[in-house]
Amino acid sequence: MLAVDVCAPVGTVAHPLATPDDLAETARLVEAEGRRVVTAQVDVRDADALTAAVADGVARLGGLDVVLANAGIGLMDPAADPRQAFRDQLDVNLVGVWNTVHAAVPVLLEQGHGGAVVLTSSVFGLGGDGTGGGDGYVAGKHGVVGLMRTFATWLAPHGIRVNCVNPSGVATPMVLDPAVEALFGGP
Ligand SMILES: NC(=O)c1ccc[n+]([C@@H]2O[C@H](COP(=O)([O-])OP(=O)(O)OC[C@H]3O[C@@H](n4cnc5c(N)ncnc54)[C@H](O)[C@@H]3O)[C@@H](O)[C@H]2O)c1
């Protein structure tokens, strides 16, 4: 498994993101299952760094079968510049997904034996509150559904399946945060 995470804060985000210790814990849990893992601290907004991480991971692990574009940001700091919050949402939650797929899929195509791509969208596709961060989350997650459709058309002839998952509320650090609880009316 190649596990990639930024392991650092993203400027306008209100909730804590993963740390290097979190990524190390993920690696420990994978190895505890008897599987090999390579980790990389990479920002999905950095397409060149992603491509380099994929090349390194594939060289060390011997190939690639499944791509999961899951990195995302949620609630933005209400004090953040709304224009920047909107752009950060789209850069991470939409452009980051495109970057991830375009870093990894060339390997699947070169291997020539198909594969699978899974994108994490969200049910958060309806409603909004007029904030830059909220609008950006909803627009970005709608965009991920669009990417799934165009990727599926592109990759089906190569035997590569593309789906997205649209979770509702899941108890992760993204939502187990006092500011998110306040937004949705308390714990
Ligand atoms: N938790 C929910 O209720 C919920 C609901 C619907 C969709 N989702 C989506 O599920 C996915 C996973 O979120 P989660 O709930 O596990 O939250 P999480 O905060 O636990 O995980 C998100 C991960 O993405 C990483 N990340 C953020 N920005 C990054 C960047 N620029 N580059 C690389 N890594 C970055 C974070 O460090 C973190 O480890 C996200 O796409 C999120 O939008 C979550």
PDB file of C-alpha atoms and ligand atoms in Angstrom:
ATOM      1  CA  MET A   1       0.000   0.000   0.000  1.00  0.00           C
ATOM      2  CA  LEU A   2       1.162   3.524  -0.791  1.00  0.00           C
ATOM      3  CA  ALA A   3      -0.330   5.901   1.804  1.00  0.00           C
ATOM      4  CA  VAL A   4      -0.135   9.633   1.081  1.00  0.00           C
ATOM      5  CA  ASP A   5      -1.163  12.511   3.346  1.00  0.00           C
ATOM      6  CA  VAL A   6      -0.186  16.169   3.703  1.00  0.00           C
ATOM      7  CA  CYS A   7       0.416  15.699   7.466  1.00  0.00           C
ATOM      8  CA  ALA A   8       0.265  19.459   8.010  1.00  0.00           C
ATOM      9  CA  PRO A   9      -2.371  22.145   8.430  1.00  0.00           C
ATOM     10  CA  VAL A  10      -4.025  23.754   5.386  1.00  0.00           C
ATOM     11  CA  GLY A  11      -4.322  27.502   6.043  1.00  0.00           C
ATOM     12  CA  THR A  12      -8.068  28.130   6.042  1.00  0.00           C
ATOM     13  CA  VAL A  13      -9.260  24.824   7.556  1.00  0.00           C
ATOM     14  CA  ALA A  14     -10.879  24.920  10.995  1.00  0.00           C
ATOM     15  CA  HIS A  15     -10.400  21.265  11.992  1.00  0.00           C
ATOM     16  CA  PRO A  16      -7.058  19.531  12.633  1.00  0.00           C
ATOM     17  CA  LEU A  17      -5.586  17.517   9.766  1.00  0.00           C
ATOM     18  CA  ALA A  18      -3.384  14.450  10.102  1.00  0.00           C
ATOM     19  CA  THR A  19       0.099  14.572  11.617  1.00  0.00           C
ATOM     20  CA  PRO A  20       3.228  12.586  10.707  1.00  0.00           C
ATOM     21  CA  ASP A  21       2.449  10.381  13.741  1.00  0.00           C
ATOM     22  CA  ASP A  22      -1.002   9.625  12.285  1.00  0.00           C
ATOM     23  CA  LEU A  23       0.573   8.497   9.002  1.00  0.00           C
ATOM     24  CA  ALA A  24       3.075   6.359  10.903  1.00  0.00           C
ATOM     25  CA  GLU A  25       0.168   4.786  12.823  1.00  0.00           C
ATOM     26  CA  THR A  26      -1.569   3.982   9.528  1.00  0.00           C
ATOM     27  CA  ALA A  27       1.612   2.287   8.338  1.00  0.00           C
ATOM     28  CA  ARG A  28       1.837   0.331  11.592  1.00  0.00           C
ATOM     29  CA  LEU A  29      -1.769  -0.866  11.223  1.00  0.00           C
ATOM     30  CA  VAL A  30      -1.178  -1.979   7.612  1.00  0.00           C
ATOM     31  CA  GLU A  31       1.977  -3.864   8.587  1.00  0.00           C
ATOM     32  CA  ALA A  32       0.111  -5.475  11.500  1.00  0.00           C
ATOM     33  CA  GLU A  33      -2.086  -7.084   8.828  1.00  0.00           C
ATOM     34  CA  GLY A  34       1.035  -8.566   7.238  1.00  0.00           C
ATOM     35  CA  ARG A  35       1.020  -6.158   4.282  1.00  0.00           C
ATOM     36  CA  ARG A  36       3.764  -3.878   2.981  1.00  0.00           C
ATOM     37  CA  VAL A  37       3.323  -0.110   3.068  1.00  0.00           C
ATOM     38  CA  VAL A  38       5.173   2.931   1.745  1.00  0.00           C
ATOM     39  CA  THR A  39       4.232   6.362   3.095  1.00  0.00           C
ATOM     40  CA  ALA A  40       4.748   9.837   1.662  1.00  0.00           C
ATOM     41  CA  GLN A  41       3.973  13.272   3.048  1.00  0.00           C
ATOM     42  CA  VAL A  42       2.562  14.968  -0.023  1.00  0.00           C
ATOM     43  CA  ASP A  43       0.001  17.712  -0.598  1.00  0.00           C
ATOM     44  CA  VAL A  44      -2.524  16.591  -3.229  1.00  0.00           C
ATOM     45  CA  ARG A  45      -2.370  20.136  -4.633  1.00  0.00           C
ATOM     46  CA  ASP A  46       1.226  19.382  -5.707  1.00  0.00           C
ATOM     47  CA  ALA A  47       0.877  17.277  -8.868  1.00  0.00           C
ATOM     48  CA  ASP A  48       4.628  16.846  -9.402  1.00  0.00           C
ATOM     49  CA  ALA A  49       5.173  15.616  -5.840  1.00  0.00           C
ATOM     50  CA  LEU A  50       2.264  13.180  -6.204  1.00  0.00           C
ATOM     51  CA  THR A  51       3.684  11.779  -9.439  1.00  0.00           C
ATOM     52  CA  ALA A  52       7.074  11.329  -7.764  1.00  0.00           C
ATOM     53  CA  ALA A  53       5.476   9.596  -4.767  1.00  0.00           C
ATOM     54  CA  VAL A  54       3.583   7.207  -7.044  1.00  0.00           C
ATOM     55  CA  ALA A  55       6.766   6.402  -8.981  1.00  0.00           C
ATOM     56  CA  ASP A  56       8.647   5.721  -5.749  1.00  0.00           C
ATOM     57  CA  GLY A  57       5.830   3.615  -4.295  1.00  0.00           C
ATOM     58  CA  VAL A  58       5.405   1.553  -7.459  1.00  0.00           C
ATOM     59  CA  ALA A  59       9.168   0.961  -7.681  1.00  0.00           C
ATOM     60  CA  ARG A  60       9.252  -0.272  -4.094  1.00  0.00           C
ATOM     61  CA  LEU A  61       5.994  -2.244  -4.070  1.00  0.00           C
ATOM     62  CA  GLY A  62       6.052  -3.644  -7.595  1.00  0.00           C
ATOM     63  CA  GLY A  63       2.812  -2.290  -9.053  1.00  0.00           C
ATOM     64  CA  LEU A  64      -0.535  -0.624  -8.527  1.00  0.00           C
ATOM     65  CA  ASP A  65      -4.065  -2.052  -8.560  1.00  0.00           C
ATOM     66  CA  VAL A  66      -6.455   0.357  -6.810  1.00  0.00           C
ATOM     67  CA  VAL A  67      -6.378   4.162  -6.533  1.00  0.00           C
ATOM     68  CA  LEU A  68      -8.332   5.890  -3.741  1.00  0.00           C
ATOM     69  CA  ALA A  69      -8.555   9.686  -3.984  1.00  0.00           C
ATOM     70  CA  ASN A  70      -9.811  10.356  -0.462  1.00  0.00           C
ATOM     71  CA  ALA A  71      -7.900  13.376   0.900  1.00  0.00           C
ATOM     72  CA  GLY A  72     -10.232  16.214   1.748  1.00  0.00           C
ATOM     73  CA  ILE A  73     -10.903  19.224   3.923  1.00  0.00           C
ATOM     74  CA  GLY A  74     -14.162  20.125   5.641  1.00  0.00           C
ATOM     75  CA  LEU A  75     -15.161  23.079   7.778  1.00  0.00           C
ATOM     76  CA  MET A  76     -13.241  26.255   7.082  1.00  0.00           C
ATOM     77  CA  ASP A  77     -12.217  28.830   9.693  1.00  0.00           C
ATOM     78  CA  PRO A  78     -15.082  31.365   9.799  1.00  0.00           C
ATOM     79  CA  ALA A  79     -12.449  34.115  10.153  1.00  0.00           C
ATOM     80  CA  ALA A  80     -10.713  33.073   6.926  1.00  0.00           C
ATOM     81  CA  ASP A  81     -10.998  35.174   3.785  1.00  0.00           C
ATOM     82  CA  PRO A  82     -14.070  33.645   2.064  1.00  0.00           C
ATOM     83  CA  ARG A  83     -12.450  33.906  -1.385  1.00  0.00           C
ATOM     84  CA  GLN A  84      -9.394  31.998  -0.154  1.00  0.00           C
ATOM     85  CA  ALA A  85     -11.581  29.439   1.671  1.00  0.00           C
ATOM     86  CA  PHE A  86     -13.558  28.800  -1.531  1.00  0.00           C
ATOM     87  CA  ARG A  87     -10.364  28.380  -3.578  1.00  0.00           C
ATOM     88  CA  ASP A  88      -8.738  26.106  -0.981  1.00  0.00           C
ATOM     89  CA  GLN A  89     -11.821  23.856  -1.006  1.00  0.00           C
ATOM     90  CA  LEU A  90     -11.677  23.482  -4.772  1.00  0.00           C
ATOM     91  CA  ASP A  91      -7.882  23.112  -4.839  1.00  0.00           C
ATOM     92  CA  VAL A  92      -7.849  20.265  -2.312  1.00  0.00           C
ATOM     93  CA  ASN A  93     -11.227  18.566  -2.772  1.00  0.00           C
ATOM     94  CA  LEU A  94     -11.491  18.797  -6.572  1.00  0.00           C
ATOM     95  CA  VAL A  95      -8.101  19.600  -8.147  1.00  0.00           C
ATOM     96  CA  GLY A  96      -6.460  17.258  -5.610  1.00  0.00           C
ATOM     97  CA  VAL A  97      -8.658  14.388  -6.815  1.00  0.00           C
ATOM     98  CA  TRP A  98      -7.799  15.136 -10.454  1.00  0.00           C
ATOM     99  CA  ASN A  99      -4.086  15.331  -9.545  1.00  0.00           C
ATOM    100  CA  THR A 100      -4.255  12.010  -7.687  1.00  0.00           C
ATOM    101  CA  VAL A 101      -5.902  10.177 -10.559  1.00  0.00           C
ATOM    102  CA  HIS A 102      -3.563  11.676 -13.163  1.00  0.00           C
ATOM    103  CA  ALA A 103      -0.530  10.762 -11.057  1.00  0.00           C
ATOM    104  CA  ALA A 104      -1.622   7.139 -10.676  1.00  0.00           C
ATOM    105  CA  VAL A 105      -3.605   6.117 -13.753  1.00  0.00           C
ATOM    106  CA  PRO A 106      -0.626   6.198 -16.179  1.00  0.00           C
ATOM    107  CA  VAL A 107       0.795   3.324 -14.128  1.00  0.00           C
ATOM    108  CA  LEU A 108      -2.442   1.323 -14.504  1.00  0.00           C
ATOM    109  CA  LEU A 109      -2.485   2.018 -18.246  1.00  0.00           C
ATOM    110  CA  GLU A 110       1.146   0.973 -18.644  1.00  0.00           C
ATOM    111  CA  GLN A 111       0.618  -2.235 -16.668  1.00  0.00           C
ATOM    112  CA  GLY A 112      -2.266  -3.034 -19.025  1.00  0.00           C
ATOM    113  CA  HIS A 113      -4.261  -5.302 -16.720  1.00  0.00           C
ATOM    114  CA  GLY A 114      -7.042  -2.956 -15.592  1.00  0.00           C
ATOM    115  CA  GLY A 115      -7.644  -1.764 -12.067  1.00  0.00           C
ATOM    116  CA  ALA A 116     -10.015   0.344 -10.022  1.00  0.00           C
ATOM    117  CA  VAL A 117     -10.303   4.017  -9.120  1.00  0.00           C
ATOM    118  CA  VAL A 118     -12.441   5.190  -6.191  1.00  0.00           C
ATOM    119  CA  LEU A 119     -13.104   8.865  -5.452  1.00  0.00           C
ATOM    120  CA  THR A 120     -14.519  10.124  -2.149  1.00  0.00           C
ATOM    121  CA  SER A 121     -17.306  12.634  -2.725  1.00  0.00           C
ATOM    122  CA  SER A 122     -20.022  13.400  -0.136  1.00  0.00           C
ATOM    123  CA  VAL A 123     -23.771  13.568   0.301  1.00  0.00           C
ATOM    124  CA  PHE A 124     -23.074  17.225   1.017  1.00  0.00           C
ATOM    125  CA  GLY A 125     -24.389  18.107  -2.404  1.00  0.00           C
ATOM    126  CA  LEU A 126     -27.534  20.001  -1.414  1.00  0.00           C
ATOM    127  CA  GLY A 127     -27.990  23.274   0.400  1.00  0.00           C
ATOM    128  CA  GLY A 128     -25.412  25.805   1.463  1.00  0.00           C
ATOM    129  CA  ASP A 129     -24.860  28.716   3.769  1.00  0.00           C
ATOM    130  CA  GLY A 130     -23.280  31.367   1.548  1.00  0.00           C
ATOM    131  CA  THR A 131     -19.812  31.016   3.073  1.00  0.00           C
ATOM    132  CA  GLY A 132     -16.762  30.584   0.850  1.00  0.00           C
ATOM    133  CA  GLY A 133     -15.820  27.350   2.607  1.00  0.00           C
ATOM    134  CA  GLY A 134     -19.344  25.884   2.537  1.00  0.00           C
ATOM    135  CA  ASP A 135     -19.921  26.779  -1.099  1.00  0.00           C
ATOM    136  CA  GLY A 136     -16.506  25.404  -2.007  1.00  0.00           C
ATOM    137  CA  TYR A 137     -17.139  22.079  -0.225  1.00  0.00           C
ATOM    138  CA  VAL A 138     -20.497  21.570  -1.936  1.00  0.00           C
ATOM    139  CA  ALA A 139     -19.205  22.661  -5.367  1.00  0.00           C
ATOM    140  CA  GLY A 140     -16.037  20.587  -5.050  1.00  0.00           C
ATOM    141  CA  LYS A 141     -17.916  17.428  -4.033  1.00  0.00           C
ATOM    142  CA  HIS A 142     -20.357  17.904  -6.933  1.00  0.00           C
ATOM    143  CA  GLY A 143     -17.287  18.253  -9.130  1.00  0.00           C
ATOM    144  CA  VAL A 144     -15.910  14.932  -7.875  1.00  0.00           C
ATOM    145  CA  VAL A 145     -19.072  13.219  -9.194  1.00  0.00           C
ATOM    146  CA  GLY A 146     -18.403  14.857 -12.563  1.00  0.00           C
ATOM    147  CA  LEU A 147     -14.798  13.665 -12.498  1.00  0.00           C
ATOM    148  CA  MET A 148     -16.002  10.119 -11.730  1.00  0.00           C
ATOM    149  CA  ARG A 149     -18.239  10.215 -14.823  1.00  0.00           C
ATOM    150  CA  THR A 150     -15.562  11.521 -17.191  1.00  0.00           C
ATOM    151  CA  PHE A 151     -12.881   9.212 -15.754  1.00  0.00           C
ATOM    152  CA  ALA A 152     -15.247   6.227 -16.156  1.00  0.00           C
ATOM    153  CA  THR A 153     -15.751   7.049 -19.835  1.00  0.00           C
ATOM    154  CA  TRP A 154     -12.018   7.520 -20.362  1.00  0.00           C
ATOM    155  CA  LEU A 155     -10.902   4.391 -18.537  1.00  0.00           C
ATOM    156  CA  ALA A 156     -13.613   1.788 -19.244  1.00  0.00           C
ATOM    157  CA  PRO A 157     -11.960   0.698 -22.532  1.00  0.00           C
ATOM    158  CA  HIS A 158      -8.843  -0.108 -20.481  1.00  0.00           C
ATOM    159  CA  GLY A 159     -10.696  -2.322 -18.008  1.00  0.00           C
ATOM    160  CA  ILE A 160     -10.348   0.264 -15.228  1.00  0.00           C
ATOM    161  CA  ARG A 161     -13.488   0.671 -13.106  1.00  0.00           C
ATOM    162  CA  VAL A 162     -14.242   4.137 -11.667  1.00  0.00           C
ATOM    163  CA  ASN A 163     -16.712   4.813  -8.843  1.00  0.00           C
ATOM    164  CA  CYS A 164     -17.249   7.415  -6.191  1.00  0.00           C
ATOM    165  CA  VAL A 165     -18.587   7.013  -2.678  1.00  0.00           C
ATOM    166  CA  ASN A 166     -20.800   9.702  -1.146  1.00  0.00           C
ATOM    167  CA  PRO A 167     -20.671   9.309   2.649  1.00  0.00           C
ATOM    168  CA  SER A 168     -23.012  11.071   5.057  1.00  0.00           C
ATOM    169  CA  GLY A 169     -21.793  11.835   8.597  1.00  0.00           C
ATOM    170  CA  VAL A 170     -18.819   9.707   9.651  1.00  0.00           C
ATOM    171  CA  ALA A 171     -17.151  10.128  13.052  1.00  0.00           C
ATOM    172  CA  THR A 172     -13.671  11.249  11.955  1.00  0.00           C
ATOM    173  CA  PRO A 173     -11.514  14.219  13.021  1.00  0.00           C
ATOM    174  CA  MET A 174     -13.155  16.197  10.210  1.00  0.00           C
ATOM    175  CA  VAL A 175     -16.503  16.228  12.035  1.00  0.00           C
ATOM    176  CA  LEU A 176     -15.562  15.434  15.667  1.00  0.00           C
ATOM    177  CA  ASP A 177     -14.813  19.095  16.176  1.00  0.00           C
ATOM    178  CA  PRO A 178     -16.648  21.641  18.350  1.00  0.00           C
ATOM    179  CA  ALA A 179     -17.037  24.062  15.440  1.00  0.00           C
ATOM    180  CA  VAL A 180     -18.721  21.378  13.299  1.00  0.00           C
ATOM    181  CA  GLU A 181     -20.961  20.345  16.198  1.00  0.00           C
ATOM    182  CA  ALA A 182     -21.989  23.978  16.629  1.00  0.00           C
ATOM    183  CA  LEU A 183     -22.725  24.243  12.899  1.00  0.00           C
ATOM    184  CA  PHE A 184     -25.096  21.268  13.042  1.00  0.00           C
ATOM    185  CA  GLY A 185     -26.803  22.211  16.311  1.00  0.00           C
ATOM    186  CA  GLY A 186     -24.742  20.553  19.012  1.00  0.00           C
ATOM    187  CA  PRO A 187     -23.299  17.086  19.810  1.00  0.00           C
TER     188      PRO A 187
HETATM  189  N1  LIG B   1     -16.460  12.499   7.919  1.00  0.00           N
HETATM  190  C1  LIG B   1     -17.565  12.716   7.186  1.00  0.00           C
HETATM  191  O1  LIG B   1     -18.676  12.859   7.752  1.00  0.00           O
HETATM  192  C2  LIG B   1     -17.488  12.780   5.681  1.00  0.00           C
HETATM  193  C3  LIG B   1     -18.703  12.808   4.982  1.00  0.00           C
HETATM  194  C4  LIG B   1     -18.655  12.848   3.591  1.00  0.00           C
HETATM  195  C5  LIG B   1     -17.444  12.855   2.919  1.00  0.00           C
HETATM  196  N2  LIG B   1     -16.287  12.820   3.641  1.00  0.00           N
HETATM  197  C6  LIG B   1     -15.035  12.830   2.875  1.00  0.00           C
HETATM  198  O2  LIG B   1     -14.258  11.699   3.263  1.00  0.00           O
HETATM  199  C7  LIG B   1     -12.876  11.976   2.972  1.00  0.00           C
HETATM  200  C8  LIG B   1     -12.048  11.598   4.186  1.00  0.00           C
HETATM  201  O3  LIG B   1     -12.381  12.501   5.255  1.00  0.00           O
HETATM  202  P1  LIG B   1     -12.432  12.064   6.796  1.00  0.00           P
HETATM  203  O4  LIG B   1     -13.817  12.251   7.255  1.00  0.00           O
HETATM  204  O5  LIG B   1     -11.774  10.736   6.988  1.00  0.00           O
HETATM  205  O6  LIG B   1     -11.603  13.252   7.460  1.00  0.00           O
HETATM  206  P2  LIG B   1     -10.110  13.277   8.008  1.00  0.00           P
HETATM  207  O7  LIG B   1      -9.844  14.718   8.274  1.00  0.00           O
HETATM  208  O8  LIG B   1      -9.953  12.286   9.093  1.00  0.00           O
HETATM  209  O9  LIG B   1      -9.270  12.753   6.747  1.00  0.00           O
HETATM  210  C9  LIG B   1      -8.940  13.575   5.658  1.00  0.00           C
HETATM  211  C10 LIG B   1      -7.464  13.398   5.393  1.00  0.00           C
HETATM  212  O10 LIG B   1      -7.103  14.178   4.246  1.00  0.00           O
HETATM  213  C11 LIG B   1      -5.833  14.747   4.527  1.00  0.00           C
HETATM  214  N3  LIG B   1      -5.637  15.941   3.703  1.00  0.00           N
HETATM  215  C12 LIG B   1      -6.299  17.121   3.798  1.00  0.00           C
HETATM  216  N4  LIG B   1      -5.821  17.994   2.898  1.00  0.00           N
HETATM  217  C13 LIG B   1      -4.831  17.350   2.208  1.00  0.00           C
HETATM  218  C14 LIG B   1      -3.964  17.728   1.156  1.00  0.00           C
HETATM  219  N5  LIG B   1      -4.011  18.970   0.629  1.00  0.00           N
HETATM  220  N6  LIG B   1      -3.086  16.821   0.692  1.00  0.00           N
HETATM  221  C15 LIG B   1      -3.022  15.566   1.223  1.00  0.00           C
HETATM  222  N7  LIG B   1      -3.816  15.157   2.244  1.00  0.00           N
HETATM  223  C16 LIG B   1      -4.712  16.040   2.720  1.00  0.00           C
HETATM  224  C17 LIG B   1      -5.874  15.087   6.007  1.00  0.00           C
HETATM  225  O11 LIG B   1      -4.589  15.286   6.583  1.00  0.00           O
HETATM  226  C18 LIG B   1      -6.613  13.877   6.583  1.00  0.00           C
HETATM  227  O12 LIG B   1      -5.727  12.852   6.974  1.00  0.00           O
HETATM  228  C19 LIG B   1     -12.801  13.473   2.598  1.00  0.00           C
HETATM  229  O13 LIG B   1     -12.732  13.599   1.193  1.00  0.00           O
HETATM  230  C20 LIG B   1     -14.128  14.023   3.124  1.00  0.00           C
HETATM  231  O14 LIG B   1     -14.542  15.188   2.442  1.00  0.00           O
HETATM  232  C21 LIG B   1     -16.280  12.768   5.002  1.00  0.00           C
END
